[in-house]
Coordinates of N, CA and C in Angstrom, one line a residue:
X142 N 6.6 -10.7 -11.9 CA 7.2 -10.7 -10.6 C 6.1 -10.1 -9.6
X143 N 6.2 -10.4 -8.3 CA 5.4 -9.8 -7.3 C 6.2 -9.0 -6.3
X144 N 5.7 -7.8 -6.0 CA 6.4 -7.0 -5.0 C 5.5 -7.1 -3.7
X145 N 6.1 -7.0 -2.6 CA 5.4 -7.2 -1.3 C 5.9 -6.2 -0.3
X146 N 5.0 -5.7 0.5 CA 5.4 -4.8 1.7 C 4.5 -5.3 2.9
X147 N 5.0 -4.9 4.0 CA 4.3 -5.2 5.3 C 4.2 -3.9 6.1
X148 N 3.0 -3.7 6.6 CA 2.7 -2.5 7.4 C 2.5 -3.0 8.8
X149 N 3.2 -2.4 9.8 CA 3.0 -2.8 11.2 C 2.5 -1.5 11.9
X150 N 1.2 -1.4 12.1 CA 0.6 -0.3 12.8 C 0.6 -0.5 14.3
X151 N 1.7 -0.2 14.9 CA 1.9 -0.5 16.3 C 0.9 0.3 17.2
X152 N 0.4 1.4 16.8 CA -0.6 2.2 17.6 C -1.9 1.4 17.7
X153 N -2.3 0.7 16.7 CA -3.6 0.0 16.7 C -3.4 -1.5 16.8
X154 N -2.2 -1.9 16.8 CA -1.9 -3.4 16.9 C -2.3 -4.2 15.7
X155 N -2.3 -3.6 14.5 CA -2.7 -4.4 13.3 C -1.5 -4.5 12.4
X156 N -1.5 -5.6 11.6 CA -0.5 -5.8 10.6 C -1.2 -6.1 9.3
X157 N -0.6 -5.6 8.2 CA -1.1 -5.8 6.9 C 0.0 -6.1 5.9
X158 N -0.2 -7.1 5.1 CA 0.8 -7.4 4.0 C 0.1 -7.1 2.7
X159 N 0.8 -6.4 1.8 CA 0.2 -6.1 0.5 C 1.1 -6.6 -0.6
X160 N 0.5 -7.2 -1.6 CA 1.3 -7.7 -2.7 C 0.7 -7.0 -4.0
X161 N 1.6 -6.6 -4.9 CA 1.3 -6.1 -6.2 C 1.9 -6.9 -7.3
X162 N 1.1 -7.2 -8.3 CA 1.6 -8.0 -9.4 C 1.2 -7.3 -10.7
X163 N 2.2 -7.2 -11.6 CA 2.0 -6.5 -12.9 C 0.9 -7.3 -13.7
X164 N -0.1 -6.6 -14.1 CA -1.1 -7.2 -15.0 C -0.8 -7.2 -16.4
X165 N 0.3 -6.7 -16.8 CA 0.8 -6.7 -18.2 C 0.5 -5.4 -19.0
X166 N -0.4 -4.6 -18.6 CA -0.8 -3.4 -19.3 C -0.7 -2.2 -18.5
X167 N 0.2 -2.2 -17.4 CA 0.3 -1.1 -16.5 C -0.6 -1.2 -15.3
X168 N -1.6 -2.0 -15.4 CA -2.5 -2.3 -14.3 C -1.8 -3.2 -13.4
X169 N -2.0 -3.0 -12.1 CA -1.4 -3.9 -11.1 C -2.5 -4.5 -10.3
X170 N -2.4 -5.8 -10.1 CA -3.3 -6.6 -9.3 C -2.8 -6.5 -7.8
X171 N -3.7 -6.3 -6.9 CA -3.4 -6.2 -5.5 C -4.0 -7.4 -4.6
X172 N -3.2 -7.8 -3.6 CA -3.7 -8.8 -2.7 C -3.2 -8.3 -1.3
X173 N -4.2 -8.4 -0.4 CA -4.0 -8.0 1.0 C -4.2 -9.1 2.0
X174 N -3.4 -9.1 3.1 CA -3.7 -9.9 4.3 C -3.6 -8.9 5.4
X175 N -4.7 -8.9 6.2 CA -4.7 -7.9 7.3 C -5.5 -8.4 8.5
X176 N -5.1 -7.9 9.7 CA -5.8 -8.2 10.9 C -6.8 -7.1 11.2
X177 N -6.9 -6.1 10.3 CA -7.8 -4.9 10.5 C -9.1 -5.1 9.7
X178 N -10.2 -5.0 10.3 CA -11.5 -5.1 9.6 C -11.6 -4.0 8.5
X179 N -11.2 -2.8 8.8 CA -11.3 -1.7 7.9 C -10.4 -1.9 6.7
X180 N -9.2 -2.4 6.9 CA -8.3 -2.6 5.8 C -8.8 -3.8 5.0
X181 N -9.4 -4.8 5.6 CA -10.0 -5.9 4.9 C -11.1 -5.5 4.0
X182 N -11.9 -4.5 4.5 CA -13.0 -3.9 3.6 C -12.4 -3.2 2.5
X183 N -11.4 -2.4 2.7 CA -10.6 -1.6 1.7 C -10.1 -2.6 0.7
X184 N -9.5 -3.7 1.1 CA -8.9 -4.7 0.2 C -10.0 -5.3 -0.7
X185 N -11.2 -5.5 -0.2 CA -12.3 -6.1 -1.0 C -12.7 -5.1 -2.1
X186 N -12.5 -3.8 -1.9 CA -12.8 -2.8 -2.9 C -11.7 -2.5 -3.8
X187 N -10.5 -2.7 -3.4 CA -9.3 -2.3 -4.2 C -8.5 -3.5 -4.6
X188 N -8.9 -4.2 -5.7 CA -8.3 -5.4 -6.2 C -7.3 -5.1 -7.3
X189 N -7.4 -3.9 -7.9 CA -6.4 -3.6 -9.0 C -6.4 -2.1 -9.1
X190 N -5.2 -1.6 -9.6 CA -5.1 -0.1 -9.8 C -4.5 0.1 -11.2
X191 N -4.8 1.3 -11.7 CA -4.2 1.7 -13.0 C -3.0 2.6 -12.7
X192 N -2.2 2.9 -13.7 CA -1.1 3.8 -13.5 C -1.5 5.2 -13.0
X193 N -2.7 5.7 -13.4 CA -3.2 7.0 -12.8 C -3.4 6.9 -11.3
X194 N -3.9 5.7 -10.9 CA -4.3 5.5 -9.5 C -3.0 5.6 -8.6
X195 N -1.9 5.0 -9.1 CA -0.7 4.9 -8.3 C 0.3 6.0 -8.6
X196 N 0.0 6.9 -9.5 CA 1.0 8.0 -9.8 C 0.4 9.3 -9.5
X197 N -0.9 9.4 -9.1 CA -1.5 10.7 -8.7 C -2.2 10.5 -7.3
X198 N -2.4 11.7 -6.7 CA -3.2 11.7 -5.5 C -4.6 12.0 -5.8
X199 N -4.8 13.2 -6.5 CA -6.2 13.6 -6.8 C -6.8 12.6 -7.8
X200 N -8.0 12.2 -7.4 CA -8.7 11.2 -8.2 C -8.3 9.8 -8.2
X201 N -7.3 9.5 -7.3 CA -6.8 8.1 -7.2 C -7.8 7.3 -6.4
X202 N -8.2 6.1 -6.9 CA -9.1 5.3 -6.2 C -8.5 4.7 -4.9
X203 N -7.2 4.7 -4.8 CA -6.5 4.3 -3.6 C -7.0 5.1 -2.4
X204 N -7.0 6.4 -2.5 CA -7.5 7.3 -1.4 C -9.0 7.3 -1.3
X205 N -9.6 7.4 -2.5 CA -11.1 7.4 -2.5 C -11.7 6.2 -1.8
X206 N -11.1 5.0 -2.1 CA -11.7 3.8 -1.5 C -11.2 3.6 0.0
X207 N -10.1 4.2 0.3 CA -9.7 4.1 1.8 C -10.7 4.9 2.6
X208 N -11.2 6.1 2.1 CA -12.2 6.8 2.8 C -13.5 6.1 2.8
X209 N -13.9 5.5 1.7 CA -15.1 4.7 1.6 C -15.1 3.5 2.6
X210 N -14.0 2.9 2.8 CA -13.8 1.8 3.7 C -13.8 2.2 5.2
X211 N -13.8 3.5 5.5 CA -13.8 4.0 6.8 C -12.4 4.0 7.5
X212 N -11.4 4.0 6.7 CA -10.0 4.0 7.3 C -9.7 5.4 7.8
X213 N -8.9 5.4 8.9 CA -8.5 6.7 9.5 C -7.5 7.4 8.6
X214 N -7.4 8.7 8.7 CA -6.3 9.4 7.9 C -4.9 9.1 8.4
X215 N -4.8 8.6 9.6 CA -3.4 8.2 10.1 C -3.0 6.8 9.7
X216 N -3.8 6.0 9.1 CA -3.5 4.7 8.7 C -2.4 4.7 7.6
X217 N -1.4 3.9 7.7 CA -0.3 3.9 6.8 C -0.5 3.0 5.6
X218 N -1.6 2.2 5.6 CA -1.9 1.3 4.5 C -2.0 1.9 3.1
X219 N -2.8 3.0 3.0 CA -2.8 3.6 1.7 C -1.5 4.1 1.1
X220 N -0.6 4.6 2.0 CA 0.7 5.0 1.6 C 1.5 3.8 1.2
X221 N 1.3 2.7 1.9 CA 2.0 1.4 1.6 C 1.5 0.9 0.2
X222 N 0.3 1.1 -0.1 CA -0.2 0.7 -1.5 C 0.5 1.4 -2.5
X223 N 0.7 2.7 -2.4 CA 1.5 3.5 -3.3 C 2.9 3.0 -3.4
X224 N 3.5 2.7 -2.3 CA 4.9 2.2 -2.3 C 5.0 0.8 -3.0
X225 N 4.2 -0.1 -2.7 CA 4.3 -1.4 -3.3 C 4.0 -1.3 -4.8
X226 N 3.1 -0.4 -5.2 CA 2.8 -0.2 -6.6 C 4.0 0.4 -7.4
X227 N 4.6 1.4 -6.7 CA 5.8 2.0 -7.3 C 6.9 1.0 -7.4
X228 N 7.1 0.1 -6.4 CA 8.1 -0.9 -6.5 C 7.9 -1.9 -7.6
X229 N 6.7 -2.3 -7.8 CA 6.3 -3.3 -8.8 C 6.4 -2.7 -10.2
X230 N 6.1 -1.4 -10.3 CA 6.2 -0.7 -11.6 C 7.6 -0.2 -12.0
X231 N 8.5 -0.4 -11.1 CA 9.9 0.0 -11.3 C 10.2 1.5 -11.1
X232 N 9.3 2.1 -10.3 CA 9.4 3.5 -10.0 C 10.2 3.7 -8.7
X233 N 10.4 2.7 -8.0 CA 11.4 2.7 -6.9 C 12.3 1.5 -7.1
X234 N 13.6 1.8 -7.0 CA 14.6 0.8 -7.2 C 14.6 -0.4 -6.2
X235 N 14.6 -1.6 -6.8 CA 14.6 -2.7 -5.9 C 16.0 -2.8 -5.2
X236 N 17.0 -2.3 -5.8 CA 18.3 -2.3 -5.1 C 18.3 -1.4 -3.9
X237 N 17.6 -0.2 -4.1 CA 17.5 0.7 -3.0 C 16.7 0.1 -1.8
X238 N 15.6 -0.6 -2.2 CA 14.8 -1.3 -1.1 C 15.6 -2.3 -0.4
X239 N 16.5 -3.0 -1.1 CA 17.3 -4.0 -0.4 C 18.3 -3.4 0.6
X240 N 18.7 -2.2 0.2 CA 19.7 -1.4 1.1 C 18.9 -0.8 2.3
X241 N 17.8 -0.2 2.1 CA 17.1 0.6 3.1 C 16.2 -0.2 4.0
X242 N 15.6 -1.3 3.4 CA 14.7 -2.2 4.1 C 13.3 -1.6 4.6
X243 N 13.3 -0.3 5.1 CA 12.0 0.2 5.6 C 12.0 1.7 5.5
X244 N 10.8 2.3 5.7 CA 10.6 3.7 5.9 C 9.8 3.8 7.2
X245 N 9.9 4.9 7.9 CA 9.2 5.0 9.2 C 8.8 6.4 9.6
X246 N 7.9 6.4 10.6 CA 7.5 7.7 11.2 C 8.0 7.6 12.6
X247 N 8.6 8.6 13.1 CA 9.1 8.6 14.5 C 8.3 9.8 15.2
X248 N 7.7 9.5 16.4 CA 7.1 10.5 17.2 C 8.1 11.2 18.1
X249 N 8.1 12.5 18.0 CA 9.1 13.3 18.8 C 8.3 14.1 19.7
X250 N 8.8 14.2 21.0 CA 8.1 15.0 22.0 C 8.0 16.4 21.6

């Protein structure tokens, strides 16, 4: 099965779709479509992740490669990679996702 998320970065006007597919051994294969040059570079570097990559922060190539690709710390794409991986790995309930539909950040004065 393939899990899919969409990131709408309204502040920079870019959209990214990320798909994760179980590789059969805990490894997940990733596919990105993005209007952002930096995310496209990140996607070329991050084609698959191991369970350690999507279950830890320290030493995860998700964050290491986001930095290498020149992504800003405010970009939501790395967090979305964790979420799509957790969804595909069964660490987030698909029923919960169907109910909630999205997560968000709200700017408050």
